[in-house]
Short mmCIF file of C-alpha atoms and ligand atoms in Angstrom, two decimals:
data_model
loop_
_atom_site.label_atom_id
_atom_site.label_comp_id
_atom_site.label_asym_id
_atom_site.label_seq_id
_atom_site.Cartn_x
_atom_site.Cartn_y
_atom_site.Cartn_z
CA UNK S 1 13.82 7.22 -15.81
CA UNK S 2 16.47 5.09 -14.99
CA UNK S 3 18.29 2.00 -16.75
CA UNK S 4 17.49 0.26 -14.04
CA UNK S 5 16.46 -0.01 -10.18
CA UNK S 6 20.41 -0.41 -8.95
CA UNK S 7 21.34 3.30 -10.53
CA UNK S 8 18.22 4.41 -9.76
CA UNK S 9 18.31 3.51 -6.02
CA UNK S 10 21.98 4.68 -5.90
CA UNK S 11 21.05 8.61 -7.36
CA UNK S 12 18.26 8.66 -4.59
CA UNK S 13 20.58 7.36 -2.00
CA UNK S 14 23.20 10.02 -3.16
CA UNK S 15 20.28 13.31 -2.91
CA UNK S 16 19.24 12.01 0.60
CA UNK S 17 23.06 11.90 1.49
CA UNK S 18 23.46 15.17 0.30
CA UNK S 19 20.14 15.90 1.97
CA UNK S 20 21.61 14.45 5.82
CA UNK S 21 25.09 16.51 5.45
CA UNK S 22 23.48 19.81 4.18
CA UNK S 23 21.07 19.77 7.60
CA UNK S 24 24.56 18.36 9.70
CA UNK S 25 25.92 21.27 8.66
CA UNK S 26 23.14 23.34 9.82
CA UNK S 27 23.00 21.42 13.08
CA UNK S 28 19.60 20.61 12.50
CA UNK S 29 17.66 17.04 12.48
CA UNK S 30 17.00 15.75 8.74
CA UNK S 31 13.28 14.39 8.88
CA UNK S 32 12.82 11.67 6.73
CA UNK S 33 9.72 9.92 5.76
CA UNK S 34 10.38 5.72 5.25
CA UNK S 35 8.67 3.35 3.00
CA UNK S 36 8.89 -0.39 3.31
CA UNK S 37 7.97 -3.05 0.28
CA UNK S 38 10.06 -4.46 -2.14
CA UNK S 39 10.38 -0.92 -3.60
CA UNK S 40 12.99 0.90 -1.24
CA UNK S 41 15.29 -2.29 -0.30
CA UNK S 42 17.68 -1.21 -2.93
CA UNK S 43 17.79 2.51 -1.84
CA UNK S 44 18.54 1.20 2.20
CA UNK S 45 20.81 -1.29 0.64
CA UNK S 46 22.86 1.66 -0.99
CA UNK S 47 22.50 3.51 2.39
CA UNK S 48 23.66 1.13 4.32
CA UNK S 49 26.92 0.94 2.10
CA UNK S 50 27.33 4.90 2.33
CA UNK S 51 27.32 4.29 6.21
CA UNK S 52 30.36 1.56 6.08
CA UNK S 53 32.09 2.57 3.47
CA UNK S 54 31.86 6.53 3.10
CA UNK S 55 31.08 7.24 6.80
CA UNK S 56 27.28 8.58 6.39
CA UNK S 57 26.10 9.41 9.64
CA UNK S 58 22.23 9.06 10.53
CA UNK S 59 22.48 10.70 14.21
CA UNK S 60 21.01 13.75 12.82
CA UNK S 61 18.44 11.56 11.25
CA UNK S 62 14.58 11.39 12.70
CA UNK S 63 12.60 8.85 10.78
CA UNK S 64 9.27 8.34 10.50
CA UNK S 65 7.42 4.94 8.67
CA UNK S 66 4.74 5.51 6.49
CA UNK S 67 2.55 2.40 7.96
CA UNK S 68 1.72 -0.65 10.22
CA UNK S 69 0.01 -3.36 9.65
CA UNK S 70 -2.87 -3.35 12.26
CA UNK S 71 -3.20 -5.84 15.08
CA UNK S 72 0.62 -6.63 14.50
CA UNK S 73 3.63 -7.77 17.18
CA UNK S 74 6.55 -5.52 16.57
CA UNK S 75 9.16 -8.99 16.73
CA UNK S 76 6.56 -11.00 14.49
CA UNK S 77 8.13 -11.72 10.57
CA UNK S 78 5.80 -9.67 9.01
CA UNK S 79 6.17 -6.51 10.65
CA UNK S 80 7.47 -3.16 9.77
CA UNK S 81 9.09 -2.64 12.73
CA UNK S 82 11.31 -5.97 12.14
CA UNK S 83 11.73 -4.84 7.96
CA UNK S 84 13.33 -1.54 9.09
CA UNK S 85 15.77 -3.06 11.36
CA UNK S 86 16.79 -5.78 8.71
CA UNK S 87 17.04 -3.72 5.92
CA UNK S 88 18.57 -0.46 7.64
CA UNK S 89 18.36 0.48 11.12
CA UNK S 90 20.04 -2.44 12.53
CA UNK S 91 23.03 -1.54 10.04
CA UNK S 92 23.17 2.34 10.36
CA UNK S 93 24.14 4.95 13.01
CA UNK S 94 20.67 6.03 13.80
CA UNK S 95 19.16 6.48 17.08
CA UNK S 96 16.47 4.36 17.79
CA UNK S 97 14.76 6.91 20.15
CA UNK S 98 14.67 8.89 16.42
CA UNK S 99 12.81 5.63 14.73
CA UNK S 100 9.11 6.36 14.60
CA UNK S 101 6.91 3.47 13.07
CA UNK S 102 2.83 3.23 13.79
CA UNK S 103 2.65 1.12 16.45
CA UNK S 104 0.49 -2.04 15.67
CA UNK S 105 -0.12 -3.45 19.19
CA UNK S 106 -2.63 -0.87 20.08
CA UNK S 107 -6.11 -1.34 21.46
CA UNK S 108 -8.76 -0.48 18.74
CA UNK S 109 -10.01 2.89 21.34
CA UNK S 110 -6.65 4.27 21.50
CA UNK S 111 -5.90 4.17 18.19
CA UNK S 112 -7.22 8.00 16.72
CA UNK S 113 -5.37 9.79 19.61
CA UNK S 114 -2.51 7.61 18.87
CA UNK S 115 -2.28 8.88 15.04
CA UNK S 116 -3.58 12.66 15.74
CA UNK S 117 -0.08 11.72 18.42
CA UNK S 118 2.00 10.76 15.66
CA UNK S 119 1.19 13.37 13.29
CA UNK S 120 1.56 15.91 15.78
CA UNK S 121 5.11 14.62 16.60
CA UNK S 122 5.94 15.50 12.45
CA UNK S 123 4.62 18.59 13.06
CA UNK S 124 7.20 19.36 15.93
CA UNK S 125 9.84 18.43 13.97
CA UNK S 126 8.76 21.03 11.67
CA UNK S 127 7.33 17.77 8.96
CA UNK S 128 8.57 16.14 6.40
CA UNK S 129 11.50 16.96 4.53
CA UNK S 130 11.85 13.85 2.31
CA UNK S 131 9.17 11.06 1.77
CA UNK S 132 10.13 8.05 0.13
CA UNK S 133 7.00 6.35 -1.72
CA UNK S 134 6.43 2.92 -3.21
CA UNK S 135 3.38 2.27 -4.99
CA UNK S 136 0.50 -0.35 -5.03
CA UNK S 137 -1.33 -1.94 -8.41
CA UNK S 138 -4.26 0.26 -6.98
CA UNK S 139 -2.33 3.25 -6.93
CA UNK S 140 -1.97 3.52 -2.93
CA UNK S 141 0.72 5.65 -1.12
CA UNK S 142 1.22 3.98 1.72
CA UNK S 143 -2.04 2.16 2.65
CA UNK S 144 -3.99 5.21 1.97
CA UNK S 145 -6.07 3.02 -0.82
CA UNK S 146 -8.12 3.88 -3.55
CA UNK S 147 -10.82 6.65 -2.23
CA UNK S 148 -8.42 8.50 -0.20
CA UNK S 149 -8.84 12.08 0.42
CA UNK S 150 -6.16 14.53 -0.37
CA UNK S 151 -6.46 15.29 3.22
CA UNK S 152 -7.19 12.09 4.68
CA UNK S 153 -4.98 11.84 8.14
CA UNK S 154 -3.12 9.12 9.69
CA UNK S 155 -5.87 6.70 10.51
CA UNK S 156 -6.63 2.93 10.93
CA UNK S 157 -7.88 1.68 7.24
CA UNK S 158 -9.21 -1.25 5.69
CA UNK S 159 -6.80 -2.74 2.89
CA UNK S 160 -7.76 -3.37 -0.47
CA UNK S 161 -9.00 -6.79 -1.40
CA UNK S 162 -5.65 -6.20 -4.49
CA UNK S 163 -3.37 -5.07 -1.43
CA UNK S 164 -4.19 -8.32 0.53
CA UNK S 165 -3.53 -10.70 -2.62
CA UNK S 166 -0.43 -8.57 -2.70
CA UNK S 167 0.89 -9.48 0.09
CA UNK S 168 -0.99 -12.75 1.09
CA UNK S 169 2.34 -14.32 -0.23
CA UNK S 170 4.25 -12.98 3.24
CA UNK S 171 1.77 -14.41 5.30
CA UNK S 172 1.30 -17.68 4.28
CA UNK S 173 -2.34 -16.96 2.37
CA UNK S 174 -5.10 -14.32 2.44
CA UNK S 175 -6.94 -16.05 5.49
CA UNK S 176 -3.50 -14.49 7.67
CA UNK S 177 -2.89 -11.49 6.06
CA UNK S 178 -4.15 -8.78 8.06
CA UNK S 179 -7.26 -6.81 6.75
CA UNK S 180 -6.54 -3.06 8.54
CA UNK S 181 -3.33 -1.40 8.66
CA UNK S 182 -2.32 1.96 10.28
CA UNK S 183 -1.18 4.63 7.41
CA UNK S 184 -0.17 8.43 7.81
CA UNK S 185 -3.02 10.26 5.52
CA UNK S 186 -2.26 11.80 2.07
CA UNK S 187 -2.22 15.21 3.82
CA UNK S 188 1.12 14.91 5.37
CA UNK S 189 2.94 13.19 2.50
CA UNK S 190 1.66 15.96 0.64
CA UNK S 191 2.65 18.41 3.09
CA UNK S 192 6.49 16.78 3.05
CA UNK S 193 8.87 19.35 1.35
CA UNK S 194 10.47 16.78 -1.30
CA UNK S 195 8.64 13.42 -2.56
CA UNK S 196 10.33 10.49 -4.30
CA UNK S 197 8.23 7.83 -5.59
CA UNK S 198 10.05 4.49 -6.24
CA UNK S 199 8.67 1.81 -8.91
CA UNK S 200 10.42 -0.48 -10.91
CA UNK S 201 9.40 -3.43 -13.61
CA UNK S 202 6.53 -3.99 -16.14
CA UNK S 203 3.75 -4.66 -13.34
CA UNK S 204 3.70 -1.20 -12.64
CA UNK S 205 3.87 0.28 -15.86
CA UNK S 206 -0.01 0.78 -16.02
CA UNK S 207 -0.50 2.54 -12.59
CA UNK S 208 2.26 4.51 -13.07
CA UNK S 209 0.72 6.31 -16.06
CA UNK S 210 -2.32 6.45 -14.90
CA UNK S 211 -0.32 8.59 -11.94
CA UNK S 212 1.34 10.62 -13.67
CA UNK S 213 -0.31 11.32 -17.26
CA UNK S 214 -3.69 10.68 -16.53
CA UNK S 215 -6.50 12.67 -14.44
CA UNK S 216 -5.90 13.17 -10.63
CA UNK S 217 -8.52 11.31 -9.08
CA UNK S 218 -9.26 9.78 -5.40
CA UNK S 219 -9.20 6.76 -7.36
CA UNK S 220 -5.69 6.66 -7.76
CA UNK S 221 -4.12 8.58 -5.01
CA UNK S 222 -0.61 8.45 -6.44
CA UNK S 223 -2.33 10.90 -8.48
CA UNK S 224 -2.54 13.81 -6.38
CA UNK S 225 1.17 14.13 -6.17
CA UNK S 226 0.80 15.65 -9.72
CA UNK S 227 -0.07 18.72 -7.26
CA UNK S 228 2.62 18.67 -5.04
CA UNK S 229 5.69 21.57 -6.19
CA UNK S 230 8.56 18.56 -5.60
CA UNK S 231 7.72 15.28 -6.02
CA UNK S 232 9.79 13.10 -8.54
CA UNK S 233 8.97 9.57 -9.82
CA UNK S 234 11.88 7.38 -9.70
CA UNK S 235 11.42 4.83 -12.09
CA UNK S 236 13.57 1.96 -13.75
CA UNK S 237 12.53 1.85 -18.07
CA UNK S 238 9.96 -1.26 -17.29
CA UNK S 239 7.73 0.70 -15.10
CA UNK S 240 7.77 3.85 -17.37
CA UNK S 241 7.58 1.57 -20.60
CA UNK S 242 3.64 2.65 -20.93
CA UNK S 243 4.40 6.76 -19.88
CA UNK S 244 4.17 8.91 -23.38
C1 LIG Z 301 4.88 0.38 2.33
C2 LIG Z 301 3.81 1.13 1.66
C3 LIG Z 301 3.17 0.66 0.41
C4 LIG Z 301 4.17 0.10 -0.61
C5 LIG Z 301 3.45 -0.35 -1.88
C6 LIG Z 301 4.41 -0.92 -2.90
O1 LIG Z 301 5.33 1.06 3.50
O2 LIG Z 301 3.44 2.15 2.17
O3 LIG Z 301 2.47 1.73 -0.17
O4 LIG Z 301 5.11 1.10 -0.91
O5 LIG Z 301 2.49 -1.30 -1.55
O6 LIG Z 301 4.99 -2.09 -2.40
P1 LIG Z 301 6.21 -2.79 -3.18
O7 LIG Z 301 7.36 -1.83 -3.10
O8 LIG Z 301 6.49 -4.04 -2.37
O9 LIG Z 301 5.76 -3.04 -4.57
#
């Protein structure tokens, strides 16, 4: 529990810094796992800075995105694709060859050999070595939604009516905001060697203990990180104002 989301974000930034060097000095790739949301802006913000200012280099960096809205234009506001440019790729050092995001332009037939694709690309890499997590009011870790099995795989899903509302604000009103996204399943992010879940301020206070204090339950599938061996909640003092 941090004083807030800035020192928070920075201390995260700082372990997957450590994380990128460690594996450059080890000539291997560094496989992370990439949230978007209002959650991890601070954490790419502080990356970003790393890269200009302390010479961070991301070419040893393979990233793959949690989820994709589904039907979606990779150029359209709303999109993933266009987040992770603004908020860090178009700033960093990363190959974009090495910038793997579920592609939401797919026809509806192709989409299960596309994901079984994409998960079998993590596997080559040898998975996940750090996952970076928001979390929704409903407890969802990327869109895997309430009723998600602990191994659930990357799929197409239908979004929560709560997820919608959420972010019915981006797209002008529920009537646009898509109702099926593409997610990577709970197996893999449970499968990822280190886990960081991000939430700050009051309006998560109540999911986050039901996470983390309460019973693990495919209700809540933030729960089932209560079983992984290295999975951390990051969390500024408003979201863990309800934890005991
Ligand atoms: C985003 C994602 C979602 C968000 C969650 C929290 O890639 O997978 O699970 O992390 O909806 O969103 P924010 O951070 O906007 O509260």
């Amino acid at each position: 529990v941090y004083e807030n989301s800035t020192t928070a974000s920075k201390a995260v930034a700082k372990e997957i810094a450590n994380l990128i060097r460690v594996k450059q000095s080890q000539k291997q790739p560094c496989i992370l796992g990439l949230a978007t949301g209002s959650s991890p802006k601070g954490l790419y913000a502080e990356l970003v800075r790393l890269h200009k200012e302390e010479g961070l280099s991301f070419k040893n960096v393979v990233s793959f995105n949690l989820d994709e809205y589904y039907p979606m234009e990779p150029d359209s506001v709303n999109s993933y694709v266009r987040f992770m440019k603004e908020q860090l790729f178009d700033h960093i050092d990363i190959l974009p060859e090495n910038c793997y995001i579920p592609d939401g332009t797919l026809p509806k037939e192709e989409i299960r050999s596309y994901c079984d694709e994409y998960e079998a690309k993590i596997e080559a890499f040898g998975g996940i070595d750090l996952q970076i997590l928001g979390i929704g009011g409903n407890g969802h870790i990327g869109f895997n939604e309430s009723g998600s099995l602990q191994n659930s795989k990357t799929r197409l899903v239908a979004l929560d009516h709560i997820t919608r509302v959420a972010a019915s604000g981006d797209f002008k009103g529920l009537d646009n905001t898509p109702r099926t996204a593409i997610t990577i399943g709970v197996k893999k992010i449970m499968e990822a060697k280190r886990v960081i879940l991000l939430a700050w301020g009051e309006r998560k206070s109540n999911i986050i203990k039901a996470s983390a204090e309460e019973e693990v339950t495919s209700r809540v599938p933030a729960s089932y990180l209560q079983e992984h061996n290295n999975a951390t909640f990051i969390l500024d003092q408003a979201a863990a104002s309800k934890l005991t």
